[in-house]
Short mmCIF file of C-alpha atoms in Angstrom, two decimals:
data_model
loop_
_atom_site.label_atom_id
_atom_site.label_comp_id
_atom_site.label_asym_id
_atom_site.label_seq_id
_atom_site.Cartn_x
_atom_site.Cartn_y
_atom_site.Cartn_z
CA MET A 330 -0.05 0.13 -0.16
CA GLN A 331 2.83 2.24 0.58
CA ASP A 332 4.01 2.81 -3.14
CA ILE A 333 0.24 3.20 -4.05
CA ASN A 334 -0.18 6.11 -1.11
CA ARG A 335 2.73 7.98 -2.65
CA VAL A 336 1.16 7.42 -6.36
CA LYS A 337 -2.14 9.06 -4.87
CA LYS A 338 -0.53 11.64 -3.18
CA LYS A 339 1.54 12.68 -6.54
CA ILE A 340 -1.60 12.52 -8.40
CA GLU A 341 -3.72 14.65 -6.12
CA GLN A 342 -1.16 17.53 -6.51
CA GLU A 343 -1.87 17.56 -10.39
CA VAL A 344 -4.52 18.89 -12.66
CA GLY A 345 -4.96 16.42 -15.42
CA THR A 346 -4.28 17.53 -18.61
CA ASN A 347 -3.85 16.29 -22.41
CA LYS A 348 -2.54 19.88 -23.48
CA ASN A 349 0.71 19.80 -25.30
CA ASP A 350 2.05 20.23 -28.62
CA LEU A 351 1.83 16.52 -29.27
CA TYR A 352 -1.69 15.98 -27.89
CA ASN A 353 -2.88 19.50 -29.52
CA SER A 354 -2.33 18.25 -32.92
CA HIS A 355 -5.52 16.10 -32.94
CA LEU A 356 -8.90 15.60 -30.91
CA TYR A 357 -9.79 12.21 -29.46
CA TRP A 358 -12.62 11.78 -27.09
CA SER A 359 -11.77 11.15 -23.39
CA GLN A 360 -8.37 11.28 -23.76
CA LYS A 361 -6.37 10.22 -20.90
CA PRO A 362 -4.34 13.27 -19.07
CA TYR A 363 -0.60 12.42 -19.95
CA ASN A 364 0.62 13.75 -17.09
CA ILE A 365 -1.24 11.26 -14.65
CA CYS A 366 0.04 8.47 -17.21
CA GLN A 367 3.69 9.48 -16.31
CA ILE A 368 3.08 9.06 -12.68
CA LEU A 369 1.60 5.86 -13.02
CA ILE A 370 4.48 4.84 -15.23
CA GLU A 371 7.32 6.28 -13.06
CA GLU A 372 5.96 4.90 -9.77
CA LEU A 373 4.42 1.55 -10.63
CA SER A 374 6.97 0.20 -13.34
CA SER A 375 10.48 -0.11 -14.25
CA GLN A 376 13.07 -0.02 -16.61
CA GLY A 377 12.45 -3.01 -19.24
CA ASP A 378 8.84 -3.49 -17.92
CA VAL A 379 5.99 -4.40 -20.37
CA ILE A 380 3.00 -1.39 -20.35
CA PHE A 381 -0.44 -2.42 -21.66
CA ASP A 382 -3.41 -0.72 -22.62
CA SER A 383 -6.37 -2.92 -23.39
CA PHE A 384 -8.57 -0.03 -24.45
CA MET A 385 -5.81 2.06 -26.24
CA GLY A 386 -7.88 4.86 -27.61
CA SER A 387 -5.37 7.49 -29.58
CA GLY A 388 -2.38 6.03 -27.71
CA VAL A 389 -1.47 8.33 -24.44
CA THR A 390 -0.19 5.11 -22.54
CA LEU A 391 1.96 3.90 -25.43
CA ILE A 392 3.40 7.44 -26.33
CA GLU A 393 4.21 8.01 -22.40
CA ALA A 394 5.49 4.36 -21.92
CA VAL A 395 8.26 5.15 -24.76
CA ASN A 396 9.07 8.61 -23.34
CA ASN A 397 12.67 8.75 -23.04
CA ARG A 398 12.55 9.17 -19.37
CA TYR A 399 11.18 5.70 -19.25
CA ASN A 400 11.95 3.91 -22.33
CA ARG A 401 9.58 1.07 -21.27
CA LYS A 402 8.07 -1.92 -23.54
CA ALA A 403 4.48 -0.84 -24.67
CA ILE A 404 1.38 -2.64 -26.01
CA GLY A 405 -1.88 -1.30 -27.17
CA CYS A 406 -5.27 -3.19 -28.02
CA GLU A 407 -7.81 -1.20 -29.94
CA ILE A 408 -10.65 -2.20 -32.44
CA ASN A 409 -10.99 0.91 -34.46
CA GLU A 410 -8.49 1.69 -37.14
CA VAL A 411 -8.65 5.82 -36.56
CA PRO A 412 -7.39 5.81 -33.27
CA ILE A 413 -4.51 3.45 -34.52
CA PHE A 414 -3.87 5.46 -37.09
CA ILE A 415 -3.67 8.55 -34.73
CA ALA A 416 -0.96 6.60 -32.55
CA ARG A 417 0.94 5.32 -35.23
CA SER A 418 1.18 8.94 -36.72
CA MET A 419 2.30 10.37 -33.33
CA LEU A 420 4.93 7.49 -32.69
CA ASN A 421 6.19 7.45 -36.16
CA LYS A 422 10.00 8.88 -36.62
CA TYR A 423 10.02 11.55 -39.33
CA ASN A 424 12.86 13.63 -41.01
CA ILE A 425 11.40 16.87 -40.04
CA GLU A 426 13.14 19.04 -42.62
CA LYS A 427 11.73 17.08 -45.57
CA VAL A 428 7.95 17.21 -43.56
CA ILE A 429 8.27 20.90 -43.47
CA GLU A 430 9.22 21.10 -46.96
CA ALA A 431 6.52 18.84 -48.09
CA ILE A 432 3.83 20.50 -46.16
CA LYS A 433 4.79 23.73 -47.40
CA SER A 434 4.27 22.43 -50.92
CA PHE A 435 1.06 20.76 -49.82
CA SER A 436 -0.20 24.09 -48.11
CA ASN A 437 0.59 25.94 -51.37
CA GLU A 438 -1.43 23.72 -53.58
CA VAL A 439 -4.42 23.49 -50.88
CA SER A 440 -4.34 27.43 -50.94
CA LYS A 441 -5.00 27.52 -54.57
CA LEU A 442 -8.55 26.12 -53.32
CA GLU A 443 -9.43 29.60 -51.84
CA THR A 444 -11.04 30.67 -54.95
CA TYR A 445 -13.96 28.86 -53.53
CA TYR A 446 -14.22 31.40 -50.64
CA TYR A 447 -13.37 34.50 -52.85
CA THR A 448 -16.21 37.21 -52.31
CA THR A 449 -16.79 40.91 -52.75
CA CYS A 450 -15.87 43.56 -50.24
CA GLU A 451 -18.58 45.84 -49.38
CA THR A 452 -16.11 48.09 -47.85
CA CYS A 453 -13.73 48.94 -50.75
CA GLY A 454 -15.70 47.34 -53.63
CA GLY A 455 -12.66 45.10 -54.65
CA GLU A 456 -13.74 42.54 -56.85
CA ALA A 457 -12.85 38.58 -55.90
CA LEU A 458 -10.48 37.88 -58.62
CA VAL A 459 -8.28 40.91 -58.42
CA GLU A 460 -5.38 41.34 -56.23
CA ASN A 461 -7.43 43.22 -53.35
CA LYS A 462 -9.55 40.20 -52.81
CA ALA A 463 -11.85 39.51 -49.95
CA ILE A 464 -11.49 35.97 -48.53
CA VAL A 465 -14.94 34.46 -46.66
CA ASP A 466 -13.77 33.49 -42.85
CA LYS A 467 -17.36 31.89 -41.97
CA VAL A 468 -20.88 31.72 -43.09
CA ILE A 469 -23.75 31.38 -40.74
CA PHE A 470 -26.95 29.74 -42.18
CA ASP A 471 -29.92 28.47 -41.15
CA ARG A 472 -31.71 25.04 -42.40
CA LYS A 473 -35.20 23.39 -42.22
CA ASP A 474 -33.72 19.87 -41.51
CA ARG A 475 -30.46 18.14 -42.29
CA ASN A 476 -31.52 17.42 -46.01
CA ASP A 477 -31.84 21.19 -46.43
CA VAL A 478 -28.50 23.05 -48.03
CA GLY A 479 -29.43 26.07 -45.98
CA GLU A 480 -30.26 29.79 -46.18
CA ILE A 481 -27.32 31.95 -45.58
CA LYS A 482 -27.99 34.69 -42.94
CA GLU A 483 -24.45 36.41 -42.83
CA ILE A 484 -21.01 36.07 -44.25
CA TYR A 485 -17.77 37.07 -41.98
CA TYR A 486 -14.79 37.72 -44.50
CA LYS A 487 -11.55 39.17 -44.65
CA CYS A 488 -10.16 42.04 -47.10
CA LEU A 489 -6.83 43.89 -47.49
CA CYS A 490 -8.79 47.33 -46.81
CA SER A 491 -9.45 46.21 -42.89
CA LYS A 492 -7.80 44.72 -40.28
CA LYS A 493 -10.97 43.53 -38.94
CA VAL A 494 -13.22 41.05 -39.92
CA LEU A 495 -16.02 42.47 -42.05
CA LYS A 496 -19.64 41.23 -42.19
CA LYS A 497 -22.18 41.44 -44.95
CA GLN A 498 -25.47 39.75 -46.57
CA PRO A 499 -25.12 37.29 -49.20
CA SER A 500 -24.80 38.23 -52.85
CA ILE A 501 -26.15 35.72 -55.71
CA GLU A 502 -22.55 34.86 -56.25
CA ASP A 503 -22.12 34.23 -52.75
CA ILE A 504 -25.06 31.90 -52.50
CA LYS A 505 -23.81 30.03 -55.85
CA LYS A 506 -20.45 29.35 -54.18
CA PHE A 507 -21.75 28.13 -50.98
CA ASN A 508 -24.07 25.63 -52.97
CA VAL A 509 -21.34 24.62 -55.62
CA GLN A 510 -22.10 21.20 -57.28
CA GLU A 511 -19.08 19.13 -58.75
CA GLU A 512 -17.96 15.86 -59.37
CA ILE A 513 -16.83 14.25 -56.28
CA LYS A 514 -14.35 11.50 -56.90
CA PHE A 515 -12.93 10.39 -53.47
CA ILE A 516 -15.51 10.94 -50.68
CA LYS A 517 -18.26 8.34 -50.41
CA ASN A 518 -21.17 9.45 -49.29
CA ASP A 519 -22.03 6.54 -46.86
CA LEU A 520 -25.25 5.84 -45.03
CA LEU A 521 -24.98 6.94 -41.30
CA ILE A 522 -26.12 4.60 -38.46
CA GLU A 523 -29.64 5.62 -37.27
CA ASN A 524 -29.33 6.80 -33.80
CA SER A 525 -31.42 9.35 -32.16
CA ARG A 526 -29.02 9.86 -29.28
CA LEU A 527 -26.27 11.19 -31.88
CA ALA A 528 -29.20 13.26 -33.84
CA VAL A 529 -28.80 10.92 -36.84
CA GLY A 530 -32.15 10.15 -38.45
CA LYS A 531 -33.01 7.29 -40.77
CA GLY A 532 -31.82 7.65 -44.30
CA GLU A 533 -29.00 10.33 -43.50
CA THR A 534 -25.82 10.27 -45.14
CA ILE A 535 -22.37 11.90 -44.67
CA LYS A 536 -23.19 14.84 -46.96
CA ASN A 537 -25.72 15.75 -44.55
CA ILE A 538 -23.48 17.13 -42.12
CA PHE A 539 -21.17 19.27 -44.38
CA THR A 540 -22.27 22.31 -46.75
CA PRO A 541 -21.70 21.46 -50.31
CA ARG A 542 -18.76 23.66 -50.82
CA SER A 543 -17.07 22.09 -47.85
CA ILE A 544 -17.84 18.54 -49.62
CA VAL A 545 -16.24 19.97 -52.81
CA ILE A 546 -13.11 21.41 -51.14
CA LEU A 547 -12.36 18.44 -49.08
CA ASP A 548 -12.67 16.08 -52.00
CA LYS A 549 -10.34 18.42 -54.14
CA ILE A 550 -7.73 17.99 -50.92
CA LEU A 551 -7.85 14.45 -51.03
CA GLN A 552 -6.98 14.48 -54.66
CA ILE A 553 -3.86 16.53 -53.92
CA ILE A 554 -3.03 13.95 -51.16
CA ASP A 555 -3.57 11.28 -53.56
CA ALA A 556 -0.99 12.45 -55.69
CA GLN A 557 1.83 12.96 -53.00
CA GLU A 558 4.60 10.12 -52.45
CA GLU A 559 3.57 7.22 -50.24
CA ASP A 560 5.20 8.54 -46.99
CA VAL A 561 4.25 11.92 -47.27
CA LYS A 562 0.50 10.86 -48.29
CA GLU A 563 0.15 9.17 -44.81
CA TYR A 564 1.09 12.36 -42.76
CA LEU A 565 -0.93 14.47 -44.99
CA ARG A 566 -4.04 12.03 -44.34
CA PHE A 567 -3.35 12.49 -40.70
CA ILE A 568 -3.63 16.23 -40.78
CA PHE A 569 -6.53 15.74 -43.04
CA LEU A 570 -8.12 13.33 -40.63
CA THR A 571 -7.63 16.24 -37.63
CA ILE A 572 -9.59 18.67 -39.34
CA LEU A 573 -13.09 16.63 -40.06
CA HIS A 574 -14.95 17.22 -36.93
CA SER A 575 -14.22 20.83 -37.07
CA VAL A 576 -15.13 21.70 -40.79
CA LYS A 577 -18.10 19.78 -40.59
CA ILE A 578 -21.66 22.10 -39.96
CA THR A 579 -21.58 22.93 -36.44
CA ASP A 580 -22.71 25.55 -33.99
CA LEU A 581 -21.40 29.37 -33.44
CA LYS A 582 -18.90 28.03 -30.58
CA SER A 583 -18.21 25.12 -32.57
CA ASN A 584 -17.72 23.39 -29.34
CA SER A 585 -19.80 20.17 -29.82
CA GLN A 586 -17.67 16.90 -29.50
CA TRP A 587 -20.48 14.76 -31.07
CA PRO A 588 -19.08 14.37 -34.59
CA LEU A 589 -22.37 13.65 -36.31
CA TRP A 590 -24.52 16.19 -34.50
CA THR A 591 -25.22 19.43 -36.76
CA PRO A 592 -27.65 22.27 -35.54
CA LYS A 593 -30.61 23.62 -37.38
CA GLN A 594 -30.20 27.17 -36.57
CA ASN A 595 -27.33 29.47 -36.32
CA CYS A 596 -25.21 26.71 -38.70
CA LEU A 597 -21.63 27.50 -38.97
CA GLU A 598 -19.47 26.78 -41.97
CA LYS A 599 -15.72 27.48 -41.55
CA ASN A 600 -13.31 28.20 -44.29
CA ILE A 601 -11.29 25.06 -44.73
CA ILE A 602 -7.96 26.33 -45.77
CA LYS A 603 -7.62 28.36 -42.80
CA VAL A 604 -7.88 25.41 -40.90
CA ILE A 605 -6.05 22.99 -42.67
CA ASN A 606 -3.24 25.26 -42.89
CA LYS A 607 -3.14 25.50 -38.95
CA LYS A 608 -3.50 21.84 -38.61
CA CYS A 609 -0.25 21.65 -40.62
CA ASN A 610 1.59 23.92 -38.12
CA ASP A 611 0.22 21.84 -35.44
CA PHE A 612 1.50 18.57 -36.80
CA ILE A 613 5.26 20.00 -37.39
CA LYS A 614 4.92 21.16 -33.83
CA ALA A 615 3.83 17.82 -32.65
CA ILE A 616 6.39 15.85 -34.46
CA SER A 617 9.29 18.09 -33.38
CA TYR A 618 7.89 17.43 -29.77
CA ALA A 619 8.16 13.98 -30.16
CA ASP A 620 11.34 14.09 -31.66
CA ILE A 621 12.79 15.58 -28.32
CA SER A 622 10.79 13.80 -25.88
CA LEU A 623 10.12 10.19 -27.22
CA ASN A 624 12.88 7.29 -27.44
CA SER A 625 14.83 7.82 -30.85
CA ASP A 626 15.06 4.37 -31.35
CA ARG A 627 11.05 3.76 -31.01
CA GLU A 628 9.59 1.59 -33.51
CA MET A 629 6.36 -0.65 -34.00
CA VAL A 630 6.97 -4.52 -33.79
CA ASP A 631 4.36 -7.19 -34.87
CA ASN A 632 4.94 -9.73 -32.08
CA PHE A 633 5.26 -9.77 -28.26
CA TYR A 634 8.70 -11.48 -28.38
CA SER A 635 10.31 -8.50 -30.70
CA LEU A 636 9.58 -5.97 -27.92
CA GLU A 637 12.88 -4.01 -26.62
CA ASP A 638 12.73 -1.12 -24.63
CA GLY A 639 11.42 1.76 -26.20
CA LYS A 640 9.57 -0.24 -28.87
CA PHE A 641 5.77 -0.61 -29.00
CA MET A 642 3.34 -3.12 -30.47
CA ILE A 643 -0.44 -2.30 -31.73
CA LEU A 644 -3.14 -5.16 -31.68
CA ASN A 645 -6.13 -4.39 -34.10
CA LYS A 646 -8.70 -6.82 -32.46
CA PRO A 647 -10.65 -6.76 -29.36
CA VAL A 648 -9.02 -7.38 -26.05
CA GLN A 649 -11.63 -9.99 -25.12
CA SER A 650 -10.30 -12.35 -28.36
CA LEU A 651 -6.84 -11.94 -27.65
CA THR A 652 -4.70 -15.23 -27.54
CA GLN A 653 -1.90 -16.67 -25.93
CA GLU A 654 0.09 -16.34 -29.35
CA ASP A 655 -0.95 -12.44 -28.95
CA LEU A 656 -0.02 -11.81 -25.34
CA PRO A 657 1.05 -14.69 -23.34
CA ASP A 658 -0.09 -15.38 -19.61
CA ASP A 659 1.65 -13.38 -16.91
CA SER A 660 3.55 -10.92 -19.44
CA VAL A 661 2.68 -7.63 -18.39
CA ASP A 662 3.78 -5.59 -15.43
CA LEU A 663 1.47 -2.56 -15.68
CA VAL A 664 -1.91 -2.03 -17.03
CA ILE A 665 -3.06 1.87 -17.41
CA THR A 666 -6.62 1.64 -19.18
CA ASP A 667 -9.59 3.72 -19.82
CA PRO A 668 -12.64 1.46 -20.59
CA PRO A 669 -15.84 2.27 -22.32
CA TYR A 670 -18.36 3.50 -19.81
CA LEU A 671 -21.37 2.30 -20.59
CA GLY A 672 -23.03 4.19 -23.18
CA GLN A 673 -21.30 7.57 -22.70
CA VAL A 674 -19.03 7.58 -25.85
CA LEU A 675 -20.14 5.75 -28.75
CA TYR A 676 -16.73 5.38 -30.32
CA SER A 677 -17.36 3.33 -33.31
CA GLU A 678 -20.30 5.43 -34.24
CA TYR A 679 -17.97 8.39 -34.32
CA MET A 680 -15.97 6.69 -36.50
CA GLN A 681 -18.15 6.82 -39.36
CA LEU A 682 -16.90 10.72 -39.89
CA TYR A 683 -13.83 9.47 -41.08
CA LYS A 684 -14.72 6.24 -43.03
CA SER A 685 -16.28 8.06 -45.78
CA PHE A 686 -13.34 10.45 -46.62
CA LEU A 687 -10.12 8.22 -45.41
CA ASN A 688 -11.69 4.60 -45.60
CA LEU A 689 -10.55 3.83 -42.01
CA GLN A 690 -12.74 0.99 -40.59
CA PHE A 691 -14.46 0.40 -37.50
CA ASN A 692 -15.73 -2.54 -35.74
CA LEU A 693 -19.38 -2.15 -34.39
CA VAL A 694 -19.85 -6.18 -33.64
CA ASP A 695 -17.08 -6.07 -30.74
CA GLU A 696 -17.34 -2.93 -29.29
CA ILE A 697 -18.38 -2.68 -25.48
CA VAL A 698 -20.83 -0.11 -25.25
CA ILE A 699 -24.61 0.35 -24.89
CA SER A 700 -26.25 1.81 -27.93
CA SER A 701 -29.72 3.32 -28.59
CA ALA A 702 -29.09 2.65 -32.45
CA PRO A 703 -32.01 0.29 -33.41
CA SER A 704 -29.77 -1.75 -35.54
CA ARG A 705 -26.87 -2.69 -33.06
CA ASN A 706 -28.65 -4.65 -30.27
CA LYS A 707 -25.84 -3.11 -27.61
CA THR A 708 -27.68 -3.75 -24.50
CA GLU A 709 -26.45 -3.32 -21.01
CA GLU A 710 -26.40 -6.99 -20.74
CA ASP A 711 -24.13 -7.24 -23.64
CA TYR A 712 -22.07 -4.51 -22.25
CA TYR A 713 -21.34 -6.27 -19.03
CA LYS A 714 -20.70 -9.67 -20.80
CA LEU A 715 -18.13 -8.25 -23.07
CA LEU A 716 -16.60 -6.22 -20.25
CA THR A 717 -16.05 -9.36 -18.02
CA GLN A 718 -14.52 -11.14 -20.94
CA ALA A 719 -12.13 -8.12 -21.57
CA PHE A 720 -11.08 -8.15 -17.98
CA LYS A 721 -10.50 -11.83 -17.85
CA THR A 722 -7.96 -11.32 -20.49
CA VAL A 723 -6.17 -8.46 -18.56
CA GLY A 724 -6.38 -10.68 -15.15
CA ARG A 725 -4.58 -13.47 -17.43
CA VAL A 726 -1.75 -11.46 -18.78
CA LEU A 727 -1.17 -9.38 -15.60
CA LYS A 728 1.48 -10.51 -13.49
CA ILE A 729 0.66 -11.68 -10.14
CA ASP A 730 1.05 -8.70 -7.44
CA LYS A 731 1.10 -6.15 -10.40
CA TYR A 732 -1.14 -3.33 -10.89
CA MET A 733 -3.59 -2.37 -13.05
CA CYS A 734 -4.46 1.38 -13.09
CA LEU A 735 -8.25 2.09 -14.09
CA TYR A 736 -9.78 5.54 -15.35
CA PHE A 737 -13.27 5.28 -14.22
CA HIS A 738 -16.23 7.34 -13.04
CA ASP A 739 -19.93 6.92 -12.37
CA ALA A 740 -22.05 7.96 -9.43
CA ASN A 741 -24.36 5.06 -9.56
CA LEU A 742 -23.44 2.72 -6.71
CA ASN A 743 -24.95 -0.36 -8.95
CA VAL A 744 -22.53 0.41 -11.62
CA TRP A 745 -19.81 0.16 -9.09
CA ASP A 746 -20.94 -3.00 -7.71
CA LYS A 747 -21.12 -4.45 -11.04
CA LEU A 748 -17.27 -3.38 -11.88
CA ILE A 749 -16.15 -4.61 -8.77
CA ARG A 750 -17.96 -7.95 -9.23
CA ILE A 751 -16.28 -8.45 -12.78
CA MET A 752 -12.90 -7.50 -11.33
CA ASN A 753 -13.14 -10.16 -8.66
CA GLU A 754 -14.09 -12.80 -11.30
CA CYS A 755 -10.87 -11.85 -13.38
CA ASN A 756 -8.75 -12.11 -10.22
CA LEU A 757 -8.35 -8.32 -10.13
CA LYS A 758 -8.24 -7.16 -6.39
CA TYR A 759 -9.69 -3.65 -5.53
CA VAL A 760 -6.74 -1.84 -3.81
CA SER A 761 -7.78 2.01 -3.79
CA GLN A 762 -8.60 4.76 -5.78
CA VAL A 763 -7.77 8.55 -6.23
CA HIS A 764 -9.30 11.76 -7.77
CA VAL A 765 -8.10 13.39 -10.85
CA ARG A 766 -8.61 17.10 -11.06
CA LYS A 767 -9.80 18.61 -14.21
CA SER A 768 -9.31 22.09 -15.20
CA LYS A 769 -12.74 22.62 -16.82
CA ASN A 770 -16.13 21.02 -15.86
CA THR A 771 -18.12 19.05 -18.18
CA LEU A 772 -21.56 20.89 -19.29
CA LYS A 773 -23.06 18.06 -17.32
CA ASN A 774 -21.15 18.83 -14.10
CA ILE A 775 -22.03 22.61 -14.64
CA ILE A 776 -25.69 21.79 -14.89
CA SER A 777 -25.89 19.06 -12.17
CA PRO A 778 -22.72 19.34 -9.96
CA LYS A 779 -24.39 17.50 -6.82
CA LYS A 780 -24.80 13.92 -8.95
CA SER A 781 -21.93 14.54 -11.66
CA LEU A 782 -18.63 13.34 -11.11
CA ASN A 783 -16.21 15.98 -12.85
CA GLY A 784 -12.47 14.69 -13.34
CA ASP A 785 -11.61 10.80 -13.40
CA ALA A 786 -11.05 8.32 -10.98
CA ILE A 787 -8.15 6.06 -10.85
CA ILE A 788 -9.07 2.81 -9.31
CA PHE A 789 -6.05 0.87 -8.39
CA PHE A 790 -6.39 -3.25 -8.69
CA LYS A 791 -3.84 -5.96 -8.10
CA LYS A 792 -3.68 -9.46 -9.51
CA SER A 793 -4.45 -11.34 -6.75
CA ASP A 794 -5.75 -14.90 -5.67
CA ASP A 795 -6.73 -13.51 -2.45
CA ILE A 796 -10.22 -11.83 -3.31
CA MET A 797 -12.26 -10.48 -0.82
CA PRO A 798 -16.29 -11.32 -1.52
CA GLN A 799 -18.59 -8.12 -1.84
CA ASP A 800 -21.38 -9.86 -0.01
CA ASN A 801 -21.10 -8.74 3.93
CA LYS A 802 -24.56 -8.05 5.16
CA ILE A 803 -25.38 -4.65 6.62
CA GLU A 804 -26.94 -5.21 10.46
CA ASP A 805 -27.75 -1.78 10.97
CA VAL A 806 -27.87 1.08 8.32
CA ASN A 807 -28.06 4.16 10.20
CA GLN A 808 -24.52 2.81 11.58
CA ILE A 809 -22.95 2.45 8.28
CA GLU A 810 -24.71 6.07 7.22
CA LYS A 811 -22.51 7.27 10.10
CA GLU A 812 -19.50 5.74 9.30
CA ILE A 813 -19.59 7.05 5.81
CA ILE A 814 -20.25 10.56 7.00
CA SER A 815 -17.76 10.07 9.36
CA ILE A 816 -15.08 9.84 6.65
CA ALA A 817 -16.68 12.40 4.53
CA ARG A 818 -16.49 15.07 7.41
CA LEU A 819 -12.99 14.15 7.57
CA ILE A 820 -12.30 14.99 4.11
CA ILE A 821 -14.13 18.31 4.32
CA ARG A 822 -12.19 19.22 7.28
CA GLU A 823 -9.15 18.74 5.61
CA GLN A 824 -10.28 20.97 2.31
CA GLY A 825 -12.52 23.34 4.13
CA CYS A 826 -15.44 21.76 1.69
CA ALA A 827 -15.37 18.74 -0.73
CA SER A 828 -17.34 18.06 -4.13
CA THR A 829 -19.06 14.96 -4.78
CA PRO A 830 -16.54 13.28 -6.82
CA LEU A 831 -13.88 14.13 -3.98
CA LEU A 832 -15.74 12.46 -1.42
CA TYR A 833 -16.43 9.55 -3.71
CA ASP A 834 -12.77 9.24 -4.45
CA ASN A 835 -10.74 10.03 -1.72
CA GLY A 836 -12.13 7.62 0.75
CA VAL A 837 -15.89 6.92 1.10
CA LEU A 838 -16.02 4.25 -1.77
CA GLU A 839 -12.52 2.77 -0.90
CA TYR A 840 -14.16 2.27 2.92
CA ILE A 841 -17.53 0.81 1.38
CA ILE A 842 -15.72 -1.41 -0.82
CA ASN A 843 -13.03 -2.65 1.27
CA ARG A 844 -15.89 -3.10 4.11
CA GLY A 845 -17.55 -5.71 1.42
CA ILE A 846 -20.80 -3.68 1.68
CA LEU A 847 -21.05 -2.19 -1.59
CA SER A 848 -23.99 -4.79 -3.01
CA GLU A 849 -26.16 -4.17 -0.12
CA LEU A 850 -25.57 -0.34 -0.10
CA ALA A 851 -26.38 -0.60 -3.71
CA GLN A 852 -29.77 -2.22 -3.09
CA LEU A 853 -30.46 0.84 -0.59
CA TYR A 854 -29.19 3.88 -2.56
CA ASN A 855 -29.02 4.77 -6.07
CA ASP A 856 -25.82 6.88 -5.33
CA LEU A 857 -24.15 8.22 -2.26
CA THR A 858 -25.65 11.70 -2.44
CA GLU A 859 -28.90 10.20 -0.99
CA VAL A 860 -26.59 9.44 2.34
CA PHE A 861 -24.63 12.99 1.98
CA ASP A 862 -28.03 14.67 2.02
CA LYS A 863 -29.17 13.42 5.28
CA TYR A 864 -26.22 14.53 7.06
CA LEU A 865 -24.40 17.27 5.11
CA ILE A 866 -24.95 20.64 3.62
CA TRP A 867 -24.94 21.25 0.02
CA ASP A 868 -23.72 24.42 -1.32
CA SER A 869 -25.59 24.92 -4.50
CA GLU A 870 -23.61 27.99 -5.27
CA ASN A 871 -20.01 26.61 -4.99
CA GLY A 872 -21.14 22.91 -6.02
CA VAL A 873 -19.41 21.61 -2.73
CA TRP A 874 -20.49 19.81 0.48
CA LYS A 875 -20.08 21.24 4.05
CA GLU A 876 -20.69 19.96 7.41
#
């Protein structure tokens, strides 16, 4: 326990972040904070150890494992091609001078497409095709539904005659350019999976979430990429991938992380040339950062026995299907992973955004998720069944007395009970947990801070043959409540006040689980706020509990 207490103290002092030049180059949902991964690797593994991420995502665990400071052997498992493509792009070694030269040439070619955004400046009267051209920066429009092209409300543009972004009503020429129709060579207009939760209706296609002009320009950029040499083509495809979520139709703040959702009112079309040129610069910063911070001898190997310090392996298959040949028994020294949380993030359905453009495949069958899509039949029962199979694999490959660090958060006690029962079945013994602070709250936490859990919890499990059952009976409910509140009050006194997640993660849940009463408690209460409400004061203005 001593090492875990030290790890917890280090994590408590940090604010989790995934912001640096490497991770700023792309978007991926629920990305693990790299600075917290660094603490886990440094404290819970040694030189020569194998680090495994059973739900790899975009590769944060792998990237940090081959950091120059650690040089571990890294293995990732992932069912979808997009996150694998992202991880490989970040872990590849590049000739930076050659990359800069190729990207500069690419940027020059792409910039020629800016003619699609030419407009007439109402301030100086300069015509679009003369030297003093005005260029559309963004377009605001409304539409009746997702099959409707849209009616332009305002155009924001830049002209050499002013340092400010100017605004105007659309001309006939502007409307023609917005609605441009040309032959599309590379983009497939794939049918999207109907799912009301993701705002995807029956019969909707990829073209429904982009403006006609955006589709034409994106197709022409793909044509430019296709004409490049193979090695150049790969990182230009990565840059292209990084822009898609932000150049689809979005809202005015462009802050939705739902890649298939689009609004009806105050829709936003961005200038794609401006976006892609920024991402070109971001990619150069990312590979420059990787060149300095990652092992210079890093490379991907194709089997476990070829792993050496600083090398990595990526398995493109579901963790529940890994064989002895893929990953032998008792071969892993540390697991750091972020499993899917019920139906919170529908990763495979999100991947539809990229398949139509880059033909990167996604796996709907083996995804561990709860989905409301009528065609998928992904129920809660199916979720827990597959999750159990996945962690049986983790329990098989992890060495005895070694740790699994699991990112997880849920207020529901029944969910926690099921999770702990699954881990017990897989010889993964609960040890402790700690709260990971985040710099920004989610929208859910802002709206409902009492029951929402901002940040993450890292739960520490140890591979063990000595698992404590979760079936102790509660003889006196009032006494248990008082014991829970006693721990909560200690946390509050130490901090001055405490949020719901801080109470969950920094002592209360650990007491409940180690006492073996989680199952019983889950039958009495939906979540712990029902207990807190009886004895503590909720400060709604600050979103914290007080005595």
